Tab-separated table of C-alpha atoms in Angstrom:
chain	number	residue	atom	x	y	z
A	776	MET	CA	4.210	-28.156	16.823
A	777	ASN	CA	1.739	-26.441	19.238
A	778	LEU	CA	0.206	-22.883	19.556
A	779	THR	CA	-2.568	-21.672	21.843
A	780	LEU	CA	-4.119	-18.656	20.381
A	781	GLY	CA	-6.676	-16.690	22.048
A	782	VAL	CA	-9.292	-13.982	20.262
A	783	ALA	CA	-10.341	-11.189	22.306
A	784	ALA	CA	-12.724	-8.306	21.277
A	785	HIS	CA	-15.208	-5.791	22.495
A	786	VAL	CA	-18.712	-7.204	22.767
A	787	ASP	CA	-20.411	-7.883	19.156
A	788	ALA	CA	-17.193	-6.788	17.372
A	789	GLY	CA	-17.537	-9.765	15.185
A	790	LYS	CA	-15.215	-12.161	17.315
A	791	THR	CA	-16.829	-15.479	17.274
A	792	THR	CA	-18.020	-15.160	13.973
A	793	LEU	CA	-14.278	-15.060	12.945
A	794	CYS	CA	-13.700	-17.943	15.130
A	795	GLU	CA	-16.403	-19.595	13.306
A	796	GLN	CA	-14.467	-18.813	10.073
A	797	LEU	CA	-11.390	-20.328	11.587
A	798	LEU	CA	-12.938	-23.393	12.750
A	799	ARG	CA	-14.671	-24.210	9.299
A	800	ARG	CA	-11.446	-23.534	7.360
A	801	ALA	CA	-9.799	-25.931	9.389
A	802	GLY	CA	-12.272	-28.500	8.927
A	803	VAL	CA	-13.702	-28.521	12.386
A	804	ILE	CA	-17.037	-27.591	11.568
A	805	ARG	CA	-18.984	-27.834	8.181
A	806	ALA	CA	-20.883	-24.807	8.311
A	807	CYS	CA	-20.621	-21.453	10.320
A	808	GLY	CA	-23.113	-20.687	13.142
A	809	ARG	CA	-23.887	-17.314	14.444
A	810	VAL	CA	-23.989	-15.859	17.814
A	811	ASP	CA	-27.625	-14.266	17.377
A	812	HIS	CA	-28.771	-17.253	15.767
A	813	GLY	CA	-27.680	-19.430	19.087
A	814	ASP	CA	-25.981	-21.952	16.917
A	815	ALA	CA	-22.127	-20.565	17.335
A	816	PHE	CA	-19.990	-23.841	17.865
A	817	MET	CA	-17.998	-21.833	20.406
A	818	ASP	CA	-20.729	-20.619	22.533
A	819	ASP	CA	-22.629	-23.732	23.548
A	820	ASP	CA	-23.557	-22.855	26.847
A	821	PRO	CA	-27.343	-22.271	27.275
A	822	MET	CA	-26.903	-18.948	29.019
A	823	GLU	CA	-24.571	-17.933	25.957
A	824	ARG	CA	-27.028	-18.724	23.590
A	825	ALA	CA	-29.874	-17.432	25.645
A	826	ARG	CA	-28.143	-13.760	25.659
A	827	GLY	CA	-26.245	-14.112	22.614
A	828	ILE	CA	-22.750	-13.318	24.011
A	829	THR	CA	-19.736	-15.149	24.799
A	830	ILE	CA	-19.604	-15.594	28.578
A	831	PHE	CA	-17.170	-18.436	29.090
A	832	THR	CA	-13.900	-18.929	27.633
A	833	GLU	CA	-14.313	-21.573	25.037
A	834	GLN	CA	-11.767	-23.657	23.259
A	835	ALA	CA	-11.242	-26.278	20.387
A	836	THR	CA	-8.236	-27.809	19.004
A	837	MET	CA	-7.615	-28.141	15.150
A	838	ALA	CA	-4.950	-28.794	12.828
A	839	TRP	CA	-4.193	-25.374	11.161
A	840	PRO	CA	-3.631	-25.406	7.558
A	841	VAL	CA	0.002	-24.859	6.779
A	842	SER	CA	2.298	-24.301	3.755
A	843	GLY	CA	4.862	-26.208	5.511
A	844	ASP	CA	5.398	-30.006	6.089
A	845	GLU	CA	5.168	-30.280	9.656
A	846	PRO	CA	1.656	-30.086	11.180
A	847	LEU	CA	0.639	-27.350	13.497
A	848	LEU	CA	-1.755	-27.857	16.169
A	849	VAL	CA	-3.596	-25.097	17.394
A	850	THR	CA	-5.662	-24.609	20.521
A	851	LEU	CA	-8.254	-21.703	20.047
A	852	MET	CA	-9.648	-19.872	22.800
A	853	ASP	CA	-12.430	-17.756	22.113
A	854	THR	CA	-12.852	-15.223	25.157
A	855	PRO	CA	-15.713	-13.151	26.406
A	856	GLY	CA	-16.236	-9.554	24.984
A	857	HIS	CA	-18.495	-7.976	27.667
A	858	VAL	CA	-16.748	-5.868	30.338
A	859	ASP	CA	-18.804	-7.943	32.997
A	860	PHE	CA	-16.620	-11.021	32.359
A	861	VAL	CA	-13.003	-9.460	31.628
A	862	SER	CA	-11.793	-11.417	34.527
A	863	GLU	CA	-12.782	-14.627	32.668
A	864	THR	CA	-10.844	-13.162	29.656
A	865	GLU	CA	-7.682	-12.178	31.738
A	866	ARG	CA	-7.594	-15.782	33.267
A	867	SER	CA	-7.245	-16.981	29.937
A	868	LEU	CA	-4.768	-14.478	28.492
A	869	ARG	CA	-2.022	-16.148	31.143
A	870	VAL	CA	-1.876	-19.404	28.891
A	871	LEU	CA	-1.653	-17.929	25.338
A	872	ASP	CA	1.197	-17.969	23.165
A	873	TYR	CA	-0.454	-15.360	20.741
A	874	ALA	CA	-3.440	-13.342	20.727
A	875	VAL	CA	-6.024	-12.108	18.101
A	876	LEU	CA	-7.654	-8.667	19.074
A	877	VAL	CA	-10.790	-8.379	16.838
A	878	ILE	CA	-11.810	-4.838	15.895
A	879	SER	CA	-15.090	-3.872	14.269
A	880	GLY	CA	-14.651	-1.747	11.149
A	881	THR	CA	-17.735	0.228	12.135
A	882	ASP	CA	-16.653	1.009	15.387
A	883	GLY	CA	-12.830	1.189	15.646
A	884	VAL	CA	-11.157	0.981	19.175
A	885	GLN	CA	-13.706	1.246	21.816
A	886	ALA	CA	-13.155	1.545	25.835
A	887	HIS	CA	-13.138	-2.370	26.169
A	888	THR	CA	-10.590	-2.727	23.324
A	889	GLU	CA	-8.043	-0.265	25.118
A	890	THR	CA	-8.747	-2.322	28.505
A	891	LEU	CA	-8.025	-5.639	26.770
A	892	TRP	CA	-4.852	-3.984	25.083
A	893	GLN	CA	-3.421	-2.913	28.136
A	894	LEU	CA	-4.146	-6.571	29.858
A	895	LEU	CA	-2.076	-7.945	26.687
A	896	ARG	CA	0.619	-5.533	27.374
A	897	ARG	CA	0.769	-6.642	31.140
A	898	TYR	CA	0.982	-10.008	29.922
A	899	GLY	CA	3.609	-9.462	27.118
A	900	ILE	CA	1.642	-11.364	24.571
A	901	PRO	CA	2.437	-10.647	20.736
A	902	THR	CA	-0.865	-9.736	18.988
A	903	PHE	CA	-2.270	-10.084	15.810
A	904	ILE	CA	-5.273	-7.498	14.894
A	905	PHE	CA	-8.085	-8.434	12.575
A	906	VAL	CA	-10.479	-5.420	11.490
A	907	THR	CA	-13.777	-7.219	10.448
A	908	LYS	CA	-16.938	-5.555	9.194
A	909	MET	CA	-14.910	-3.959	6.076
A	910	GLU	CA	-17.770	-4.886	3.734
A	911	LEU	CA	-19.919	-2.369	5.112
A	912	PRO	CA	-19.457	1.320	3.431
A	913	VAL	CA	-18.815	3.309	6.371
A	914	CYS	CA	-15.453	1.672	7.078
A	915	ASP	CA	-12.544	3.637	6.121
A	916	ARG	CA	-9.287	1.662	6.234
A	917	ALA	CA	-6.957	4.431	6.582
A	918	ALA	CA	-8.357	6.163	9.162
A	919	LEU	CA	-9.018	2.845	11.341
A	920	MET	CA	-5.144	2.537	10.793
A	921	ALA	CA	-4.466	5.965	12.093
A	922	ASP	CA	-6.926	4.931	15.171
A	923	LEU	CA	-5.034	1.801	15.615
A	924	GLN	CA	-1.882	3.633	16.028
A	925	ARG	CA	-3.081	6.631	17.718
A	926	ARG	CA	-4.923	4.708	20.504
A	927	LEU	CA	-3.262	0.915	20.840
A	928	ASP	CA	0.357	1.518	19.640
A	929	ALA	CA	2.243	3.066	16.694
A	930	GLU	CA	3.600	0.016	15.736
A	931	CYS	CA	0.483	-1.105	14.667
A	932	VAL	CA	1.104	-2.001	10.936
A	933	ASP	CA	-1.093	-2.702	7.873
A	934	PHE	CA	0.397	-5.878	6.500
A	935	GLY	CA	-1.816	-5.406	3.325
A	936	GLU	CA	0.458	-3.111	2.095
A	937	ASN	CA	2.756	-4.194	-1.197
A	938	ALA	CA	5.707	-6.034	0.032
A	939	ALA	CA	8.169	-3.162	-0.456
A	940	ALA	CA	6.315	-0.436	1.431
A	941	LEU	CA	5.740	-3.182	4.120
A	942	ASN	CA	9.336	-4.218	4.220
A	943	GLU	CA	10.623	-0.475	4.694
A	944	ARG	CA	7.849	0.159	7.369
A	945	LEU	CA	8.819	-3.165	9.294
A	946	ALA	CA	12.698	-1.969	9.210
A	947	MET	CA	11.968	0.720	11.320
A	948	CYS	CA	10.819	-1.322	14.226
A	949	GLY	CA	13.964	-2.362	15.258
A	950	GLU	CA	17.966	-1.940	14.533
A	951	ALA	CA	18.484	-5.378	13.750
A	952	ALA	CA	15.777	-5.232	11.117
A	953	MET	CA	17.161	-1.741	9.575
A	954	ASP	CA	20.546	-3.420	9.208
A	955	GLU	CA	19.128	-6.527	7.410
A	956	TYR	CA	16.962	-3.954	5.459
A	957	LEU	CA	19.912	-1.800	4.410
A	958	SER	CA	21.904	-5.136	3.651
A	959	CYS	CA	19.479	-7.219	1.762
A	960	GLY	CA	16.652	-4.668	0.497
A	961	GLU	CA	14.113	-6.783	2.523
A	962	LEU	CA	13.329	-8.614	5.786
A	963	SER	CA	13.577	-12.666	6.097
A	964	ARG	CA	10.459	-14.315	7.365
A	965	ASP	CA	12.436	-14.844	10.564
A	966	THR	CA	13.191	-11.376	11.185
A	967	VAL	CA	9.363	-10.527	10.783
A	968	ALA	CA	8.308	-13.036	13.060
A	969	GLU	CA	10.963	-12.082	15.738
A	970	LEU	CA	9.709	-8.864	15.838
A	971	ILE	CA	5.896	-9.867	16.172
A	972	LYS	CA	7.001	-12.246	18.865
A	973	THR	CA	8.817	-9.613	20.625
A	974	ARG	CA	5.899	-7.212	20.524
A	975	ARG	CA	7.909	-4.614	18.415
A	976	VAL	CA	5.369	-4.660	15.410
A	977	PHE	CA	1.650	-5.536	15.820
A	978	PRO	CA	0.536	-7.012	12.445
A	979	CYS	CA	-3.092	-5.471	11.080
A	980	PHE	CA	-5.385	-7.418	8.723
A	981	PHE	CA	-8.626	-5.942	7.215
A	982	GLY	CA	-11.680	-8.208	6.371
A	983	SER	CA	-14.859	-9.434	6.975
A	984	GLY	CA	-15.784	-12.739	9.325
A	985	LEU	CA	-19.302	-12.617	7.796
A	986	ARG	CA	-18.107	-12.786	4.301
A	987	THR	CA	-14.867	-14.652	4.886
A	988	GLU	CA	-13.212	-11.574	3.282
A	989	GLY	CA	-9.317	-11.594	4.491
A	990	VAL	CA	-9.760	-14.853	6.561
A	991	GLU	CA	-7.284	-16.954	4.270
A	992	GLU	CA	-4.864	-14.291	4.169
A	993	PHE	CA	-4.917	-13.951	7.863
A	994	MET	CA	-4.584	-17.642	8.802
A	995	GLN	CA	-1.646	-17.884	6.339
A	996	ALA	CA	-0.090	-14.797	8.130
A	997	ILE	CA	-0.300	-16.630	11.410
A	998	ASP	CA	1.133	-19.668	9.657
A	999	GLU	CA	4.131	-17.699	8.517
A	1000	TYR	CA	4.940	-15.531	11.294
A	1001	ALA	CA	3.838	-16.978	14.664
A	1002	ILE	CA	6.707	-19.156	16.334
A	1003	PRO	CA	4.963	-22.480	17.829
A	1004	ALA	CA	5.810	-23.895	21.139
A	1005	GLU	CA	8.211	-27.076	20.969
A	1006	THR	CA	6.252	-30.231	21.761
């Protein structure tokens, strides 16, 4: 099964750092590079390394660590974050199955974040959100969630909530989901996956790409809830 997953963010939000962690955990690279050190795997163009930003959409294919028996082949696309290269990002969005929107926990939703969100909406791309840099003391998870719901979409949902609270919150995102919740007391994996696929819910995760916090849980969630394209 194949999945094309694009990663987008405001410049300096921590997007490429997260991509490096995903590649390392999938066994593509042994050690993570850094944009500011000029050794990031995905930013291999001389101009990118000189400027310390992503200019071109870079991609890598990897066997995603999965819980099931059937392997998941993921094409990871790291898109430019700088506003000057938004046209390059937009071209990449058109081929995605899912997107990951990376947001800095120190800055929250920024102007270009909202531009990217509107593009994701325009192309109808189901989106996971990863809020990074949460190791820094200025980050306030509750305030960041409120910011996401106010400036992006009310159906941004913290998937770090306990199971009971999460099921109750997700049940409010669709009539069929509410019927299932009232009947069974919880939602099936397939129901949650369908809510995400149809953009009725946007799963939010919190962690640190630099310190690898929350990255494994994030990958597990994509494995569990993303619906791959059939080969």
